[in-house]
PDB file of C-alpha atoms in Angstrom:
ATOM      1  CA  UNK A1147      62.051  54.694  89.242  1.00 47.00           C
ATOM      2  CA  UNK A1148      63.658  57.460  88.431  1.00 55.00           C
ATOM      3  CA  UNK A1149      64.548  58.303  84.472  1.00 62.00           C
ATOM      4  CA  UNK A1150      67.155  59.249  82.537  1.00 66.00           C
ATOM      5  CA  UNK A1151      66.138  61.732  79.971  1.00 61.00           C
ATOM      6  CA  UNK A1152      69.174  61.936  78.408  1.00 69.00           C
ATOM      7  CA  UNK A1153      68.778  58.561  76.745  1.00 80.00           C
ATOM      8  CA  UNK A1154      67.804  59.131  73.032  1.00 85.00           C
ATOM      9  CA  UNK A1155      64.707  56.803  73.463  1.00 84.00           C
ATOM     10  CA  UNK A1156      62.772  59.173  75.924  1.00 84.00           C
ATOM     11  CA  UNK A1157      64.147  62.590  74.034  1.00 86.00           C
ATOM     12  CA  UNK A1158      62.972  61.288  70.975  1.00 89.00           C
ATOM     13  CA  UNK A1159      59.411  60.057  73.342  1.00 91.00           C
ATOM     14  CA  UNK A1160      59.485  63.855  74.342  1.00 90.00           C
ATOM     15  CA  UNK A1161      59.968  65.156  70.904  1.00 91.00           C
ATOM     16  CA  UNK A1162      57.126  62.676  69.796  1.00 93.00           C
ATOM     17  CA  UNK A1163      54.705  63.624  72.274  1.00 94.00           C
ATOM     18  CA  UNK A1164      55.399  67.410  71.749  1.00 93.00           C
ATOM     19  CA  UNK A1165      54.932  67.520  68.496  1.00 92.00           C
ATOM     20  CA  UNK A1166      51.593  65.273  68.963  1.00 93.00           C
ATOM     21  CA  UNK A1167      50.198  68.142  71.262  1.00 93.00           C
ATOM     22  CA  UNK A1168      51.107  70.861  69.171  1.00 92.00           C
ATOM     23  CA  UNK A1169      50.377  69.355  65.616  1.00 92.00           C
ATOM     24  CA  UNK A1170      46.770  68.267  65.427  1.00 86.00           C
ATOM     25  CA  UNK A1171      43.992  67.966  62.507  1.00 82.00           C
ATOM     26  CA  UNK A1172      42.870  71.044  63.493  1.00 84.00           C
ATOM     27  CA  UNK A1173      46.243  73.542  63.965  1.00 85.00           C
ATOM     28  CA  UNK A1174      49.684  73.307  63.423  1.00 92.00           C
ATOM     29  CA  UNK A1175      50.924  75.331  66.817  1.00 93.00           C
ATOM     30  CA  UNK A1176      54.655  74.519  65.570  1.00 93.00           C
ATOM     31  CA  UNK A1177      55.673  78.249  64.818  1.00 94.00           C
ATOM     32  CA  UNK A1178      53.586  79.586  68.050  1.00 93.00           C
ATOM     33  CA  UNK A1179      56.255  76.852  70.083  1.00 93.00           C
ATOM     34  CA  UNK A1180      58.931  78.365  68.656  1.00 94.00           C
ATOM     35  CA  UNK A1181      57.435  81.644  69.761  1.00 95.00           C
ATOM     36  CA  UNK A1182      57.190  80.446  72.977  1.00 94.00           C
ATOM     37  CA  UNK A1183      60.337  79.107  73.371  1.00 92.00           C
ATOM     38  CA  UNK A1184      61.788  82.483  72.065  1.00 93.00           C
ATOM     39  CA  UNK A1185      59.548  84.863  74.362  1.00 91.00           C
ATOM     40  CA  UNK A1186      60.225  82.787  77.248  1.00 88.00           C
ATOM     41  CA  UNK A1187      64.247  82.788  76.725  1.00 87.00           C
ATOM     42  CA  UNK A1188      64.273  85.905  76.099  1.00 84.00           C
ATOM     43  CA  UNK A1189      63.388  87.838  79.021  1.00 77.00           C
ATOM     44  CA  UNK A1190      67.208  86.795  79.754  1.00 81.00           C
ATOM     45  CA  UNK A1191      69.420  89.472  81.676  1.00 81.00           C
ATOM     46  CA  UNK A1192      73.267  88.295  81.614  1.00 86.00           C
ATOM     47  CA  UNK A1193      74.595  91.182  83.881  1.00 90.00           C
ATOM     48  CA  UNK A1194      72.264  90.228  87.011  1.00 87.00           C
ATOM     49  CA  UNK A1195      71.596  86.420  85.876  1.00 83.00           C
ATOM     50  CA  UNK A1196      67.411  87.001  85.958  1.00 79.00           C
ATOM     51  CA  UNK A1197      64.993  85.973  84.070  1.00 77.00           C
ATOM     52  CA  UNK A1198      65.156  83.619  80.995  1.00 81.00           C
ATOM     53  CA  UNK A1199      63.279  80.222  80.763  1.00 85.00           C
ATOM     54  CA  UNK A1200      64.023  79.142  84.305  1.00 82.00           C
ATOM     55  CA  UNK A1201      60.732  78.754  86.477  1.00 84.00           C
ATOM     56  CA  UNK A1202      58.971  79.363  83.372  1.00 88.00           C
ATOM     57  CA  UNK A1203      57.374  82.701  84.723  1.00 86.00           C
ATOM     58  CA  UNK A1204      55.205  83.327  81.694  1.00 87.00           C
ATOM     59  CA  UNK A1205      52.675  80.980  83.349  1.00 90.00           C
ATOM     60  CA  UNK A1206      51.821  83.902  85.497  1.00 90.00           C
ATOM     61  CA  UNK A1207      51.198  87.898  85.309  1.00 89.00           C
ATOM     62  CA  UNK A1208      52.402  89.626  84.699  1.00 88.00           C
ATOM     63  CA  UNK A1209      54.175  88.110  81.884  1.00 86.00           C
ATOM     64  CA  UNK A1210      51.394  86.340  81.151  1.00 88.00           C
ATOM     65  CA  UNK A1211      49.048  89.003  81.190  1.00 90.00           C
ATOM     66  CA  UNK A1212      51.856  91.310  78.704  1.00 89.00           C
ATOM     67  CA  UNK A1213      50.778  92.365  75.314  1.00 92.00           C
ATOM     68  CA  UNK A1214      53.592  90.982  73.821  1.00 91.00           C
ATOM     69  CA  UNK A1215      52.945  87.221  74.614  1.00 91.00           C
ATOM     70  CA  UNK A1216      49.191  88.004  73.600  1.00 93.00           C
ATOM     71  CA  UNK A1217      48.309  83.916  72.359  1.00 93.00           C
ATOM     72  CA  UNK A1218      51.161  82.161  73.622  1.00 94.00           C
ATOM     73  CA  UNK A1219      48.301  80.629  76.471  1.00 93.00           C
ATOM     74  CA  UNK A1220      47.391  78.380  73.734  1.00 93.00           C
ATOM     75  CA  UNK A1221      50.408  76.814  73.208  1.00 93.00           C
ATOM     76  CA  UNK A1222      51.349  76.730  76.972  1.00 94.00           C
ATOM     77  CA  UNK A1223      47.678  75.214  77.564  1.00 94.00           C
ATOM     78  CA  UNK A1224      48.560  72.448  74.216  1.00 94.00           C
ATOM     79  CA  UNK A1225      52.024  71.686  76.677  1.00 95.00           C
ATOM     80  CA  UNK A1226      50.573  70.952  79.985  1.00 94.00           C
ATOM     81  CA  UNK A1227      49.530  67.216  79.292  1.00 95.00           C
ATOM     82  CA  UNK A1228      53.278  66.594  78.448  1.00 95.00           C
ATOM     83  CA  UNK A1229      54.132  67.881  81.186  1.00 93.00           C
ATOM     84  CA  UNK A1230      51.820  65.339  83.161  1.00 93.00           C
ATOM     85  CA  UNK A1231      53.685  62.644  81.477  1.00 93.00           C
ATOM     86  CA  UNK A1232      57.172  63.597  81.708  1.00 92.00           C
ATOM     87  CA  UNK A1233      56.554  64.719  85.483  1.00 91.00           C
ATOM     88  CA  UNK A1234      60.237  65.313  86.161  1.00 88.00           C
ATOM     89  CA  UNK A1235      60.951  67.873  83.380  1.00 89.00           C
ATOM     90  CA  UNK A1236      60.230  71.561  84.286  1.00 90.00           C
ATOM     91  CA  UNK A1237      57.941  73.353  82.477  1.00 92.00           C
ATOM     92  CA  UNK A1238      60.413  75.351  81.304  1.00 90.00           C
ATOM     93  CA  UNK A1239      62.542  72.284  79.672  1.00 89.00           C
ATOM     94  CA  UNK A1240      58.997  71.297  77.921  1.00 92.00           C
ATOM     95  CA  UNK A1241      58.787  74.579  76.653  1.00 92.00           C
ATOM     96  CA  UNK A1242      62.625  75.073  75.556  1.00 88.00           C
TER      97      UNK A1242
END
């Protein structure tokens, strides 16, 4: 069965089980998501349409490997069983 993720029960199920990976009695990864979200958007070129959040690229060097994303692994690693439960997101969505 395909779902709809655009109905406000499984956004707010996304939200929940974001913020339940990120937030946890030992860390509060909340402003490293942000950062993630930020560096990952913002690799965006308008004038040739490249980069950005799409195909979430950061997963692999050499953005991953780049100084300036030094940490965000952690928060990418805190993401991936989300993204085993909400198989038909992209990483990228997850991430955004």
């Amino acid at each position: 069965i395909e779902k709809d993720y655009s109905s406000s029960f499984l956004k707010n199920a996304l939200k929940h089980e974001c913020l339940h990976n990120i937030i946890t009695q030992k860390a509060n990864a909340c402003p490293m998501g942000v950062r993630l979200a930020w560096h990952s958007a913002g690799t965006y070129d308008k004038s040739d349409n490249t980069g950005g959040s799409n195909g979430a690229t950061m997963r692999f060097a050499p953005e991953a490997t780049d100084g300036a994303n030094a940490g965000l692994g952690i928060t990418r690693d805190l993401l991936r069983p989300v993204r085993a439960k909400f198989p038909q997101l992209s990483v990228s969505d997850i991430w955004v």
